[in-house]
CSV table of C-alpha atoms and ligand atoms in Angstrom, one decimal:
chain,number,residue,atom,x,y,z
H,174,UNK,CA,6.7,-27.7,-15.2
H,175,UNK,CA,9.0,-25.3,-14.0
H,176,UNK,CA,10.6,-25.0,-10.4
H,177,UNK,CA,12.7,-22.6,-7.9
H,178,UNK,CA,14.8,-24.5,-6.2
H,179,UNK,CA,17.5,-22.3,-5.0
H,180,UNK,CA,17.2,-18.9,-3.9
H,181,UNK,CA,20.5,-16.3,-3.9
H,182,UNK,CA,21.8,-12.5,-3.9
H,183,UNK,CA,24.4,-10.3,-3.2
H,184,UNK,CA,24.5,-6.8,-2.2
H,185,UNK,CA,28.1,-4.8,-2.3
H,186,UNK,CA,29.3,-3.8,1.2
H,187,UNK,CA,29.5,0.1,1.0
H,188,UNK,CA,26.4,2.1,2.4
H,189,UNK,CA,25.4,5.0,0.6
H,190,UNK,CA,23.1,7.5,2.3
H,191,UNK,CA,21.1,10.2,1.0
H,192,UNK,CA,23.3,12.6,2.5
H,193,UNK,CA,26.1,11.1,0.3
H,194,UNK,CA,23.6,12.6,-2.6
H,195,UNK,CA,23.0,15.4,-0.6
H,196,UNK,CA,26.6,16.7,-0.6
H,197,UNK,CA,26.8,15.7,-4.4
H,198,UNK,CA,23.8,17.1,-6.0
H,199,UNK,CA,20.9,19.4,-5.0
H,200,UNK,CA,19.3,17.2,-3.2
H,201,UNK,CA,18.1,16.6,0.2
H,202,UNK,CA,17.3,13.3,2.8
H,203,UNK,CA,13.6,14.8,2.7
H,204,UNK,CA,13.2,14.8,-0.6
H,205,UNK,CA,14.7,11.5,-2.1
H,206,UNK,CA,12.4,9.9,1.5
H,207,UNK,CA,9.6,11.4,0.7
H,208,UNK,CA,9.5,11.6,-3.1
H,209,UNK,CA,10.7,7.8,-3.2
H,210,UNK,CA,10.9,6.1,-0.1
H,211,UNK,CA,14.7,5.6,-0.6
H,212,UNK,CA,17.0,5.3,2.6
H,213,UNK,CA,19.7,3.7,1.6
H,214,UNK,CA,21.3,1.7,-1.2
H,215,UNK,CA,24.8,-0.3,-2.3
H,216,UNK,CA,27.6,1.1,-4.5
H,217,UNK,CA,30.5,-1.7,-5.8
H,218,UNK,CA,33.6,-1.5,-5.0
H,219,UNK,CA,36.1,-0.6,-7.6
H,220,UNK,CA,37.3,-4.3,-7.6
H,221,UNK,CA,33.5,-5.7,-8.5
H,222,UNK,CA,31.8,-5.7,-11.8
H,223,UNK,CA,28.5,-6.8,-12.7
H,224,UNK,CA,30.4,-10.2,-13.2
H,225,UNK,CA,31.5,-10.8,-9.8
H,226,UNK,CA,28.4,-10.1,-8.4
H,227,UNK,CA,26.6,-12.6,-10.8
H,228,UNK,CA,28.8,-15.2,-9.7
H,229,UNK,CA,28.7,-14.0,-5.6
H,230,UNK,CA,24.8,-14.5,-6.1
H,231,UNK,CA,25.0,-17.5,-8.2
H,232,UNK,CA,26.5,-19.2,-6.0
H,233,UNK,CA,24.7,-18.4,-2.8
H,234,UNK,CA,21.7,-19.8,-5.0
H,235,UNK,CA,23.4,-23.2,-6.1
H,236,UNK,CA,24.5,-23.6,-2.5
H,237,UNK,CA,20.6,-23.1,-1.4
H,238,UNK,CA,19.6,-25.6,-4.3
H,239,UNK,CA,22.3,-28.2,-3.5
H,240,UNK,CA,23.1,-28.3,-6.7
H,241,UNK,CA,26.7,-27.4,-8.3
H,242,UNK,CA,28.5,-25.5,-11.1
H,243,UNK,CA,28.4,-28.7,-12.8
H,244,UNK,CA,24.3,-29.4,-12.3
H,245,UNK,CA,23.8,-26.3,-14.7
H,246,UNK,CA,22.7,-26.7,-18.2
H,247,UNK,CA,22.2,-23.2,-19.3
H,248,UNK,CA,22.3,-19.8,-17.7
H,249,UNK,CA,19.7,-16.8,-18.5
H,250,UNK,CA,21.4,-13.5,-17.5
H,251,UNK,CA,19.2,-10.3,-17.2
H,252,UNK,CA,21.1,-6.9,-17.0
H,253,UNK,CA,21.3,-3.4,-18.2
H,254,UNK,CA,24.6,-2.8,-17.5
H,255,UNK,CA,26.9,-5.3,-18.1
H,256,UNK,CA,30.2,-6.2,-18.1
H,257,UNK,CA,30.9,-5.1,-21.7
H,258,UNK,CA,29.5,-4.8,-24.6
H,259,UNK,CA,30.7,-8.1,-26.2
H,260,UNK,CA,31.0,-10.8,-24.6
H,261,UNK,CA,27.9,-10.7,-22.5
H,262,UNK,CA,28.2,-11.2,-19.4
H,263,UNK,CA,26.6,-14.4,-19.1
H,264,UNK,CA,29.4,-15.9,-21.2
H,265,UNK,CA,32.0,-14.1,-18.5
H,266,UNK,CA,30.0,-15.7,-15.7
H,267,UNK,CA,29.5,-19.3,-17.0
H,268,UNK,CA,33.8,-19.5,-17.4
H,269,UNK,CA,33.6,-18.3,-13.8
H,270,UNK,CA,31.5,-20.1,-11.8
H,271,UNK,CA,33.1,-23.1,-14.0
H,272,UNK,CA,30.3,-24.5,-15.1
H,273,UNK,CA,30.1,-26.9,-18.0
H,274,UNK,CA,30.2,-25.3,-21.7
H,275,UNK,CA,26.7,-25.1,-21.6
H,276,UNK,CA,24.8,-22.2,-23.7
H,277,UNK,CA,24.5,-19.0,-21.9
H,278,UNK,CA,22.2,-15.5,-22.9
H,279,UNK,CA,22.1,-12.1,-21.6
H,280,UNK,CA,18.7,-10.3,-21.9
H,281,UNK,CA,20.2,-7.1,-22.3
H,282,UNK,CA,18.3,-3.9,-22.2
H,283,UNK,CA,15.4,-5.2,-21.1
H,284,UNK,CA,15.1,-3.0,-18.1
H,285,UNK,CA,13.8,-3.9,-14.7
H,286,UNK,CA,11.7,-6.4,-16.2
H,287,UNK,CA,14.4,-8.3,-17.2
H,288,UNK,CA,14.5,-10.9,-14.5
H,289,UNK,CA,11.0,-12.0,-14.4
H,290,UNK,CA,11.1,-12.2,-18.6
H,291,UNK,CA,14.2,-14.4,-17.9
H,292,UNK,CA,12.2,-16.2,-15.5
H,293,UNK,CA,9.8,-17.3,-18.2
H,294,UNK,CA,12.2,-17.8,-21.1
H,295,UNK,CA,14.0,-20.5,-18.9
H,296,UNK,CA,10.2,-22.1,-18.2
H,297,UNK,CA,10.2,-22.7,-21.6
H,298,UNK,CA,13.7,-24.0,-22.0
H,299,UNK,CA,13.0,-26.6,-19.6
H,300,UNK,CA,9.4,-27.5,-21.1
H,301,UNK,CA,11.4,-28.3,-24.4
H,302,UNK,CA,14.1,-30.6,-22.4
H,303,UNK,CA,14.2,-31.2,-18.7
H,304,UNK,CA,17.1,-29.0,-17.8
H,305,UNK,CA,18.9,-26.9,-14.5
H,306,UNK,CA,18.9,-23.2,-15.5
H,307,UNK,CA,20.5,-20.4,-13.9
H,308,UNK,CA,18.5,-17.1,-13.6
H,309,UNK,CA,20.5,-14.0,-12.4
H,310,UNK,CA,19.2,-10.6,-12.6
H,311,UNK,CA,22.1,-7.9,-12.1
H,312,UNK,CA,22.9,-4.1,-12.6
H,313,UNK,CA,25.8,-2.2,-11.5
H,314,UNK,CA,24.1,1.2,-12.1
H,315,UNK,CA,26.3,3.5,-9.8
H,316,UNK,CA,29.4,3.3,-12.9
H,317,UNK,CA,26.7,3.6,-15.6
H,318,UNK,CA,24.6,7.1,-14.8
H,319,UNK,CA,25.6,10.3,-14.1
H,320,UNK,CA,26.8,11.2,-10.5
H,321,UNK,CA,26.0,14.8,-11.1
H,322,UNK,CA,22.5,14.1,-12.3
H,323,UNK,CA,19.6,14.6,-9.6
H,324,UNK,CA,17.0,13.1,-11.5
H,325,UNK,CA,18.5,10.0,-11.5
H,326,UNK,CA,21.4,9.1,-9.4
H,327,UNK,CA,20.1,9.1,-6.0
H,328,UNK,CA,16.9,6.6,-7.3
H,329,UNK,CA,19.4,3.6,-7.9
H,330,UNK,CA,21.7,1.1,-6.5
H,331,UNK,CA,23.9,-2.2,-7.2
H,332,UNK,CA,22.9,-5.7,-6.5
H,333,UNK,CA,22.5,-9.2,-8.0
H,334,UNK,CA,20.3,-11.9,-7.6
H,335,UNK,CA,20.1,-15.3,-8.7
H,336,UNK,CA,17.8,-18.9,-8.5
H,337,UNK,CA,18.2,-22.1,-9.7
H,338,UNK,CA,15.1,-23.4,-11.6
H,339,UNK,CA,15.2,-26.8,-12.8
H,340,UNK,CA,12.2,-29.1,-13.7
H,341,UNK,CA,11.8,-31.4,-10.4
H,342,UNK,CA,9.4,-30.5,-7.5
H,343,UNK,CA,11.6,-28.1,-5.1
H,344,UNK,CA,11.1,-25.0,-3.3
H,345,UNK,CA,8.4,-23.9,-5.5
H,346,UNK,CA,6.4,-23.8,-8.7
H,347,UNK,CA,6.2,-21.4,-11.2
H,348,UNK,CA,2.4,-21.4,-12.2
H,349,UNK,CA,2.4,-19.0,-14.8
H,350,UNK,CA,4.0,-15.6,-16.2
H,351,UNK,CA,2.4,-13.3,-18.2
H,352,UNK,CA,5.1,-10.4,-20.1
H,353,UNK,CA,4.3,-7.9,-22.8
H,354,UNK,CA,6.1,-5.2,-24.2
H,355,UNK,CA,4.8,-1.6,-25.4
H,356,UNK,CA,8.4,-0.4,-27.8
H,357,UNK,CA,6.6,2.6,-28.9
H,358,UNK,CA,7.2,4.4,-25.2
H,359,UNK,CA,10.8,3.4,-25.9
H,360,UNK,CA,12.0,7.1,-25.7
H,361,UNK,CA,10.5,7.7,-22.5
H,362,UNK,CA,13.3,6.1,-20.2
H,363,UNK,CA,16.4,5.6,-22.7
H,364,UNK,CA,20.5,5.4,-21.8
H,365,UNK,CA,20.9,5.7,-25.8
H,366,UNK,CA,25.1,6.2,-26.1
H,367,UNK,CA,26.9,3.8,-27.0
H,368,UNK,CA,24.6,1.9,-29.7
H,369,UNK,CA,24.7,2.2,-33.3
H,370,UNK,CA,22.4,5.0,-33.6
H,371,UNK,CA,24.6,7.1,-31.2
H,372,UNK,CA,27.9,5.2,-31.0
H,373,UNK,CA,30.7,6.4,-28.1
H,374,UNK,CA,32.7,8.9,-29.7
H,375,UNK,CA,34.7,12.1,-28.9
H,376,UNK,CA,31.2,13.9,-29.1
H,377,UNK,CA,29.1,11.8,-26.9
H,378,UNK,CA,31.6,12.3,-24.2
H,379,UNK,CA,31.9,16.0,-25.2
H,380,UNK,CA,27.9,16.4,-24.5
H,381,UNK,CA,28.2,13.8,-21.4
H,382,UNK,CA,25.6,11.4,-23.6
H,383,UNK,CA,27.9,8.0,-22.3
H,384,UNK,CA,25.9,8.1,-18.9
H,385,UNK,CA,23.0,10.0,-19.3
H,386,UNK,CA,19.9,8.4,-18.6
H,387,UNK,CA,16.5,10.4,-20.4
H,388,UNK,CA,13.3,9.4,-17.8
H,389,UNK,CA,10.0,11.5,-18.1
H,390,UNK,CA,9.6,10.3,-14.3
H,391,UNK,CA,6.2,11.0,-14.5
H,392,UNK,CA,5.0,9.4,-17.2
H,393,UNK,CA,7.6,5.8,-15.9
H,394,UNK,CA,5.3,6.2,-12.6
H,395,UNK,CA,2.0,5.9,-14.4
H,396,UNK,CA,3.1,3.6,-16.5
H,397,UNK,CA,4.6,1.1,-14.2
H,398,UNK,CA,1.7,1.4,-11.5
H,399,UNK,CA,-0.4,0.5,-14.2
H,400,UNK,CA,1.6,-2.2,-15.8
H,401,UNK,CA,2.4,-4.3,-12.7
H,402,UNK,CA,-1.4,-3.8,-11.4
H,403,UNK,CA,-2.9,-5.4,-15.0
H,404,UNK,CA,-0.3,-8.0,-15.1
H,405,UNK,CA,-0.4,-9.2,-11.7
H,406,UNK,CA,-4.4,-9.9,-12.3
H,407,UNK,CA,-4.1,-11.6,-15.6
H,408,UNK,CA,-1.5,-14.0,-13.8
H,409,UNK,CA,-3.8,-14.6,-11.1
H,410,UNK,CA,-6.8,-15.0,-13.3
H,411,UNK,CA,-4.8,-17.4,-15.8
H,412,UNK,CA,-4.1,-19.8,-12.6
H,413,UNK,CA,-7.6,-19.6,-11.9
H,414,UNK,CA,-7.1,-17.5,-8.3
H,415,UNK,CA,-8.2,-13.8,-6.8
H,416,UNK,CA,-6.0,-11.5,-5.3
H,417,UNK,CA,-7.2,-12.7,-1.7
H,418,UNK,CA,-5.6,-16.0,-2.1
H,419,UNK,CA,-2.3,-14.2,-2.2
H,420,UNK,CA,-0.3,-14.7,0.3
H,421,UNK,CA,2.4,-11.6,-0.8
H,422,UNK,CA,3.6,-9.9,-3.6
H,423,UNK,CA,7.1,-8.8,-4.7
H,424,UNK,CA,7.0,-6.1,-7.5
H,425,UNK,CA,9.6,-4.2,-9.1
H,426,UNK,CA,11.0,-2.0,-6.4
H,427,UNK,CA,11.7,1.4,-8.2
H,428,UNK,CA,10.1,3.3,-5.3
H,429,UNK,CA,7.5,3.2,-2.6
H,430,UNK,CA,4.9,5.4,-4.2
H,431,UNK,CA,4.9,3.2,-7.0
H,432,UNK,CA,4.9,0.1,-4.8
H,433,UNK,CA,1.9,1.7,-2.6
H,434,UNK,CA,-0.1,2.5,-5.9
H,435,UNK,CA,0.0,-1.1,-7.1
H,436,UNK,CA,-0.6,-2.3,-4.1
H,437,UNK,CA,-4.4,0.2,-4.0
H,438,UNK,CA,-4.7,-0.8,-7.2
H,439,UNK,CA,-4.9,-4.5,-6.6
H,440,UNK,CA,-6.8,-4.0,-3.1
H,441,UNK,CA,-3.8,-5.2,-0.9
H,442,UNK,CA,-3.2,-5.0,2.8
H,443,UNK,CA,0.2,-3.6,3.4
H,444,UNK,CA,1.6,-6.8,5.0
H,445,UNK,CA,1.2,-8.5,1.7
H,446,UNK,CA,3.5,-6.2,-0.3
H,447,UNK,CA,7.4,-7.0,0.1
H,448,UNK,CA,9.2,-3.6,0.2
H,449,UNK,CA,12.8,-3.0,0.6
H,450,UNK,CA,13.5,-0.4,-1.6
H,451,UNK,CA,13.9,2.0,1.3
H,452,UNK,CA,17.4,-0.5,1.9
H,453,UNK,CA,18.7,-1.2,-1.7
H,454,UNK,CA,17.2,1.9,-3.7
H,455,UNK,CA,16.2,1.0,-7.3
H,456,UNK,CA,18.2,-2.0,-8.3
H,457,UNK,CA,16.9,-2.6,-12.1
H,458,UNK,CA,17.1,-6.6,-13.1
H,459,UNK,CA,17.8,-7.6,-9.5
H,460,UNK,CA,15.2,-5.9,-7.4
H,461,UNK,CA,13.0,-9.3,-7.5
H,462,UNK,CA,15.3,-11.8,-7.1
H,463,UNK,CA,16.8,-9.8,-4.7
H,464,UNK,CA,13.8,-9.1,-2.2
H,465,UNK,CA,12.7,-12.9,-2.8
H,466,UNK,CA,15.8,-14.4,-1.5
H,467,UNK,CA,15.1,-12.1,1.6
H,468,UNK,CA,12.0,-12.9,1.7
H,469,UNK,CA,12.9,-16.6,1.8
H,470,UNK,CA,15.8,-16.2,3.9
H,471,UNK,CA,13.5,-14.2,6.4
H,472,UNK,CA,11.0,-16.5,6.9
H,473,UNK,CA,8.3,-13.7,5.3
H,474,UNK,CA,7.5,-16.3,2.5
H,475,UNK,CA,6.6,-19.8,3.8
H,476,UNK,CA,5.4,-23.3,2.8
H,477,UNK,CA,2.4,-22.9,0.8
H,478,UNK,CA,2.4,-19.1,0.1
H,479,UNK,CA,0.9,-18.1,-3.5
H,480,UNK,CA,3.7,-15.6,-4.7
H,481,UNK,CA,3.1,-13.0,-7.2
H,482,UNK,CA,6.3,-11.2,-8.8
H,483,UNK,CA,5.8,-8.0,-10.7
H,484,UNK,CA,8.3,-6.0,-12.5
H,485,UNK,CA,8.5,-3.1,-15.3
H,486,UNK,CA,10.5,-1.5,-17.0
H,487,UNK,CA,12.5,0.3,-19.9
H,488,UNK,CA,11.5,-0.7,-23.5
H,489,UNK,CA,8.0,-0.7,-21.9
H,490,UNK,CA,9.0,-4.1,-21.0
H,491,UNK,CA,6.6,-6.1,-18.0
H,492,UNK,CA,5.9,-8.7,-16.4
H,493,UNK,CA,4.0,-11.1,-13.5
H,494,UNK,CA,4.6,-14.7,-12.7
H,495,UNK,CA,2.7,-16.6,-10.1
H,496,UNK,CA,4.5,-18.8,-8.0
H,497,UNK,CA,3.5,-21.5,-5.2
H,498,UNK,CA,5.9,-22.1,-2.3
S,91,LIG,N1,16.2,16.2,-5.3
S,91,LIG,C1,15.6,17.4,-5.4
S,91,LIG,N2,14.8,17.7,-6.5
S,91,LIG,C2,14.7,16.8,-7.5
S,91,LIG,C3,15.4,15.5,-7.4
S,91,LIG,C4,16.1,15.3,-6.3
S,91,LIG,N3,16.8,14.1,-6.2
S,91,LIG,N4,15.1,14.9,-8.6
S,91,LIG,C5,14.3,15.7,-9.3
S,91,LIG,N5,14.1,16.8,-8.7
S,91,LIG,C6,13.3,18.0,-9.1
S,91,LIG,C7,13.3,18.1,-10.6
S,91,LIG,O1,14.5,18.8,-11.1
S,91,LIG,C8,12.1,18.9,-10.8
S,91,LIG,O2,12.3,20.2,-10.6
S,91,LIG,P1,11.6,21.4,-11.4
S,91,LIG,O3,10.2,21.2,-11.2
S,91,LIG,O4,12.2,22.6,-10.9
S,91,LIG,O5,12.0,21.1,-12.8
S,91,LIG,C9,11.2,18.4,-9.8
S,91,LIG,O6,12.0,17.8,-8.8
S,91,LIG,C10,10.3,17.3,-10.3
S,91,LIG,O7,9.2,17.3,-9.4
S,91,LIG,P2,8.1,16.3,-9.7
S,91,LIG,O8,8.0,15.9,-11.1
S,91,LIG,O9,6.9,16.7,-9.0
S,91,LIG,O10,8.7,15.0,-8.9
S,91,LIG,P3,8.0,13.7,-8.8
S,91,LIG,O11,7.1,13.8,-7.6
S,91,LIG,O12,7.4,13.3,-10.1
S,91,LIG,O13,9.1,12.7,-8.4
S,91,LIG,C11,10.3,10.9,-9.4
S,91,LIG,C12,10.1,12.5,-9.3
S,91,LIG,C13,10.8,10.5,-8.0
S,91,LIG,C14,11.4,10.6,-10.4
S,91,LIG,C15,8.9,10.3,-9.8
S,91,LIG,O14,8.4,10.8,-10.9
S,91,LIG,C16,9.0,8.8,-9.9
S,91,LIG,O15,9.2,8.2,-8.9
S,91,LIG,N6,8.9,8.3,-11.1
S,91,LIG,C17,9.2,7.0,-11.4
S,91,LIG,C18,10.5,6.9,-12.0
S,91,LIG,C19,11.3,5.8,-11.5
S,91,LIG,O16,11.2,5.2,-10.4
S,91,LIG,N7,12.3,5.4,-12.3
S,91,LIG,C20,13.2,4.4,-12.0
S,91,LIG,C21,13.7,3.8,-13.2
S,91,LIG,S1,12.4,3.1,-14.1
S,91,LIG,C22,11.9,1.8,-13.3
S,91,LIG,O17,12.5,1.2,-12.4
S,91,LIG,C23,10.5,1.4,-13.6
């Protein structure tokens, strides 16, 4: 059995408005609000890296657990952008946070479904040996995609979030996760430079291939609404429950219309969707460890509250875990 029993995030300081955009790109407040529900969202500061924000967000979560840097037996670390390409960034955080030299991963690539995915592999870690893991989900988009690039810029935004999961009752269970992954849509939301298929050279940074990031919006949308609606039912039906025993659920917040057609889609009331996109923007891996810890921390999610998290992402990669407070 698998438990949270820390909660923790971090969001850089800067503020970036959709007028910021507006003076970049052709773009307007009106149309990022309306088009994605987007207010607002956090760009580092030259001095941060997708490492220091782990570790700002690891550690709020080990203080919440009462655990330390020593408690930790492994750390699962989901991002798309990381620190480098080798090390990952897991390895970078585990020196940092000076933990024990315990095994670390990154589950790279996995898109914005990465955290929840992590979430699972580290139930199974600790079914095979009762063990403290540390689940971060991070991106540091703003240095990774094109600032001149409409389509995608203004959708995203930088933050980490972290919890402690460990195999004593705490804060609460996780019941179940379902994940699956569809590779053959691979194409449709790709950052493809700097792989061995299309390595960095003089001509990707010629043809501006290092950060551009391919999305057929449209077809993302359908997909995702789709994705997070079927997963979030199987979990719920695997634990044996129906959607009106949930108290809320946390999806993937890539934007509000999305959000608001999963939350139709399962039959929801609107005060049992947690939505801060409009805040943070579209921050990949950390979106739903992010808006949990707030959620926590706000007093939204309490004692005895069935919790569903639902994510999706590139790859097709999705997921839904169910999870009693
Ligand atoms: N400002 C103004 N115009 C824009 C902007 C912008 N920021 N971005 C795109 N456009 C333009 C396009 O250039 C295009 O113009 P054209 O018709 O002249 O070629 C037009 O808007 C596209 O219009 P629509 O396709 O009708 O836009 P849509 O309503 O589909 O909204 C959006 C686009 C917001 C990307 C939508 O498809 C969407 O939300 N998709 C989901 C994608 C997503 O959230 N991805 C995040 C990463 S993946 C994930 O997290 C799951």
């Amino acid at each position: 059995m698998a438990h949270f029993m820390g909660f923790g995030g971090y969001a850089p300081e800067r503020v970036i408005t959709n007028d910021y955009w507006a003076e970049l790109v052709d773009t307007s407040d009106e149309w990022i609000t309306q088009r994605t529900g987007i207010k607002r969202r956090r760009m580092a500061a030259d001095d941060e890296s997708t490492m220091t924000m782990s570790v700002a967000a690891a550690e709020s979560a080990l203080k919440d657990s009462g655990l330390v840097a020593d408690d930790i037996d492994e750390i699962i670390l989901a991002t798309d952008t990381p620190e480098m390409m080798t090390p990952d960034t897991s390895a970078l955080v585990q020196h940092q946070l000076g933990c024990r030299a315990i095994p670390t991963y990154d589950l790279g690539g996995s898109g914005c479904a990465g955290f929840v995915q992590a979430v699972d592999v580290a139930r199974s870690r600790i079914a095979v040996a009762p063990k403290n893991v540390l689940v971060i989900g991070v991106e540091l988009i703003s240095r990774m995609i094109s600032p001149t690039d409409r389509n995608t810029a203004p959708l995203f935004g930088d933050a980490a979030g972290a919890v402690v999961m460990g195999p004593e009752p705490g804060r609460a269970e996780v019941l179940d996760v379902v994940s699956g992954t569809d590779g053959g849509s691979a194409e449709i939301l790709t950052l493809a430079a700097g792989g061995t298929r299309n390595p960095f050279n003089e001509k990707t940074l010629l043809n501006g291939d290092y950060n551009r990031l391919i999305m057929d919006g449209r077809k993302v949308f359908v997909e995702a609404v789709r994705r997070m609606s079927e997963a979030s039912a199987e979990v719920l039906q695997r634990i044996g429950k129906s959607v009106s025993d949930v108290a809320l659920v946390i999806p993937h917040q890539a934007n509000l219309r999305i959000i608001d057609a999963v939350r139709k889609k399962m039959g929801l009331d609107e005060d049992k969707v947690y939505v801060n996109v409009d805040e943070y923007g579209n921050t990949g891996s950390a979106t739903v460890p992010l808006a949990m810890w707030e959620a926590v921390d706000n007093g939204t999610i309490e004692k005895g509250d069935l919790v569903v998290l639902t994510a999706f992402g590139a790859g097709f990669h999705w997921a839904a875990a169910a999870v009693q407070f």
